[in-house]
PDB file of C-alpha atoms in Angstrom:
ATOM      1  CA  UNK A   1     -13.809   2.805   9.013  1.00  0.00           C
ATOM      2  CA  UNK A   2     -10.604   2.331  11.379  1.00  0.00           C
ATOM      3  CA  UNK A   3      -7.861   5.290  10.939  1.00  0.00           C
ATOM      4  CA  UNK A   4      -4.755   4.130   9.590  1.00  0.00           C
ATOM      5  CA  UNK A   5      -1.396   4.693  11.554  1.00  0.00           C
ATOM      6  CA  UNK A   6       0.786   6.656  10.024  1.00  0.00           C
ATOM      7  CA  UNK A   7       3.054   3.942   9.108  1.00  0.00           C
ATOM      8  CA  UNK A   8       0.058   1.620   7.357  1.00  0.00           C
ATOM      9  CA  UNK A   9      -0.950   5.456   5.856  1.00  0.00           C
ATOM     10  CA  UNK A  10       2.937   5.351   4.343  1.00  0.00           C
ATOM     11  CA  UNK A  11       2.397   1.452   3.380  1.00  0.00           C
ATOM     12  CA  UNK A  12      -0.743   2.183   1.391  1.00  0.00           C
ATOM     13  CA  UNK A  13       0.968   5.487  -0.618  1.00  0.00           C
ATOM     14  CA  UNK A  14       4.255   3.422  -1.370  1.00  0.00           C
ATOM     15  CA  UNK A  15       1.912   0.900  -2.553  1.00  0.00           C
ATOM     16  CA  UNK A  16       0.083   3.442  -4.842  1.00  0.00           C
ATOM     17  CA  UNK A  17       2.762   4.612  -6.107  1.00  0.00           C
ATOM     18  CA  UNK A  18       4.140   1.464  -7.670  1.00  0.00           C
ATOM     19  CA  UNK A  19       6.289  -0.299  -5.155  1.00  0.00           C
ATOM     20  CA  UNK A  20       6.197  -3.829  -4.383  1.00  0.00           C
ATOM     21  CA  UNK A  21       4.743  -4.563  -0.849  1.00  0.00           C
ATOM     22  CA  UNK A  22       7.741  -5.732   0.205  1.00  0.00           C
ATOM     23  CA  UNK A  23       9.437  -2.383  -0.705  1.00  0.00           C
ATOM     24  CA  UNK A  24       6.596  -0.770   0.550  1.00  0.00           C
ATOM     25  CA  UNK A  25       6.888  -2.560   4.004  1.00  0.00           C
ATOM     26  CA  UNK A  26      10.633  -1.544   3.782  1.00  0.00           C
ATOM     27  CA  UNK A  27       9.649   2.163   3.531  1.00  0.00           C
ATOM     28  CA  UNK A  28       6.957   2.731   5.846  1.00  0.00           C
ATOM     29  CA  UNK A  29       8.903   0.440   8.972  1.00  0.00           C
ATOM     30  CA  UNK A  30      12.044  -0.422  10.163  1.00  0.00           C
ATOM     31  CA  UNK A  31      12.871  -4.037   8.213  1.00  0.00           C
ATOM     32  CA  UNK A  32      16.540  -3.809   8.542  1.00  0.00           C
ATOM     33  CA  UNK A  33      16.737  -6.255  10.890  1.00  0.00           C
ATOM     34  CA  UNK A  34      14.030  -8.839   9.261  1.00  0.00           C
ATOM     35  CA  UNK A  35      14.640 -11.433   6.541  1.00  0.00           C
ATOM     36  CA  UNK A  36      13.312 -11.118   3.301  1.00  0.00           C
ATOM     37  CA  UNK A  37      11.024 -14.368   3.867  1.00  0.00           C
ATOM     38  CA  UNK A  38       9.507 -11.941   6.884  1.00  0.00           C
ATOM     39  CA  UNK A  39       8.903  -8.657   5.200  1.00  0.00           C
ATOM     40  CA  UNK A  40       7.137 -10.490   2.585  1.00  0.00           C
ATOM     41  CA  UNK A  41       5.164 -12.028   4.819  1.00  0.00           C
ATOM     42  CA  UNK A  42       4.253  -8.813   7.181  1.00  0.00           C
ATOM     43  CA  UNK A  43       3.424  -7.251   3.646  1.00  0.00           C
ATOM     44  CA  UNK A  44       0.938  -9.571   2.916  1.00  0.00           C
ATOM     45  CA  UNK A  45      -0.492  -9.310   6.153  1.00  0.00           C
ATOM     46  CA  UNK A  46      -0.829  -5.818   5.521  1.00  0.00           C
ATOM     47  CA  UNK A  47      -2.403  -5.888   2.361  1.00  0.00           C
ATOM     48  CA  UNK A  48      -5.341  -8.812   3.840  1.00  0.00           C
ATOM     49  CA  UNK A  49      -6.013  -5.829   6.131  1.00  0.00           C
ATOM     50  CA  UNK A  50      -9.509  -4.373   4.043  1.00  0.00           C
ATOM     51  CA  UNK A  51      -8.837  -1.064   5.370  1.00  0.00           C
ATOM     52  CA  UNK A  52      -5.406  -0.726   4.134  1.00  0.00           C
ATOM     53  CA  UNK A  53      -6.656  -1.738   0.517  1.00  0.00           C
ATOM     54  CA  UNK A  54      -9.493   0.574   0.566  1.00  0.00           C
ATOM     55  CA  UNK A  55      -6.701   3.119   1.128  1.00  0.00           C
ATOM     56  CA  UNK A  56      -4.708   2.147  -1.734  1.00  0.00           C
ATOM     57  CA  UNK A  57      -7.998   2.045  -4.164  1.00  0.00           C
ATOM     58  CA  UNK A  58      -8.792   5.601  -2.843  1.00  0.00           C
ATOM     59  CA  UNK A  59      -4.874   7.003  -3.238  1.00  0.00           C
ATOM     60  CA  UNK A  60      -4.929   4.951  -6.984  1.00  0.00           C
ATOM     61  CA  UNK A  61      -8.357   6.107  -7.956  1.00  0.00           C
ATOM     62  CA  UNK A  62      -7.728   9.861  -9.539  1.00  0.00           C
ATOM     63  CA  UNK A  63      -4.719   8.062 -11.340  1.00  0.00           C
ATOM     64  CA  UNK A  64      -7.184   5.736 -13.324  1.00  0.00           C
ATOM     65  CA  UNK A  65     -10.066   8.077 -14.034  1.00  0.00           C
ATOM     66  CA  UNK A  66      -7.498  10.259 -15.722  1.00  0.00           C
ATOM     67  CA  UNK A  67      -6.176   7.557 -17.542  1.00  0.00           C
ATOM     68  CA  UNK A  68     -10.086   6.688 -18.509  1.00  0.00           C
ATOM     69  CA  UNK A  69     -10.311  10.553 -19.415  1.00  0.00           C
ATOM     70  CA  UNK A  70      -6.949  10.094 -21.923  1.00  0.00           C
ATOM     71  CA  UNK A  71      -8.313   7.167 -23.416  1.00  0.00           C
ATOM     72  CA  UNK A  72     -11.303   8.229 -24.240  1.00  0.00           C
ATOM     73  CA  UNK A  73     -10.296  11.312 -25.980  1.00  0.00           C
TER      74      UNK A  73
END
């Protein structure tokens, strides 16, 4: 498995956390120069990358056993 940079790293946890991959891409690199049309494409890009969703399984995973735990009870 490939390390993440730390900007794919911030990708994958703004991903986790809720946001839209084009938000995401906005908060993990400098997009204030890029059209919308672009970011959304980088994003995608990003999220094709199988490391970079293995990340955002692993960051989301905790989140859904506990919601497993909670449902079950």
């Amino acid at each position: 498995m490939k390390k993440l940079t730390s900007k794919q790293q911030a990708f994958a946890q703004a991903v986790a956390s809720g946001m839209t991959h084009a938000d995401a891409y906005r908060a993990a690199y400098d997009a204030s120069k890029m059209k919308a049309a672009a970011i959304q494409s980088k994003a995608y890009e990003l999220m094709q990358d199988g490391e970079i969703t293995a990340r955002v399984t692993e960051l989301r995973q905790p989140v859904i056993e506990k919601a497993q735990i909670t449902l079950q009870s």
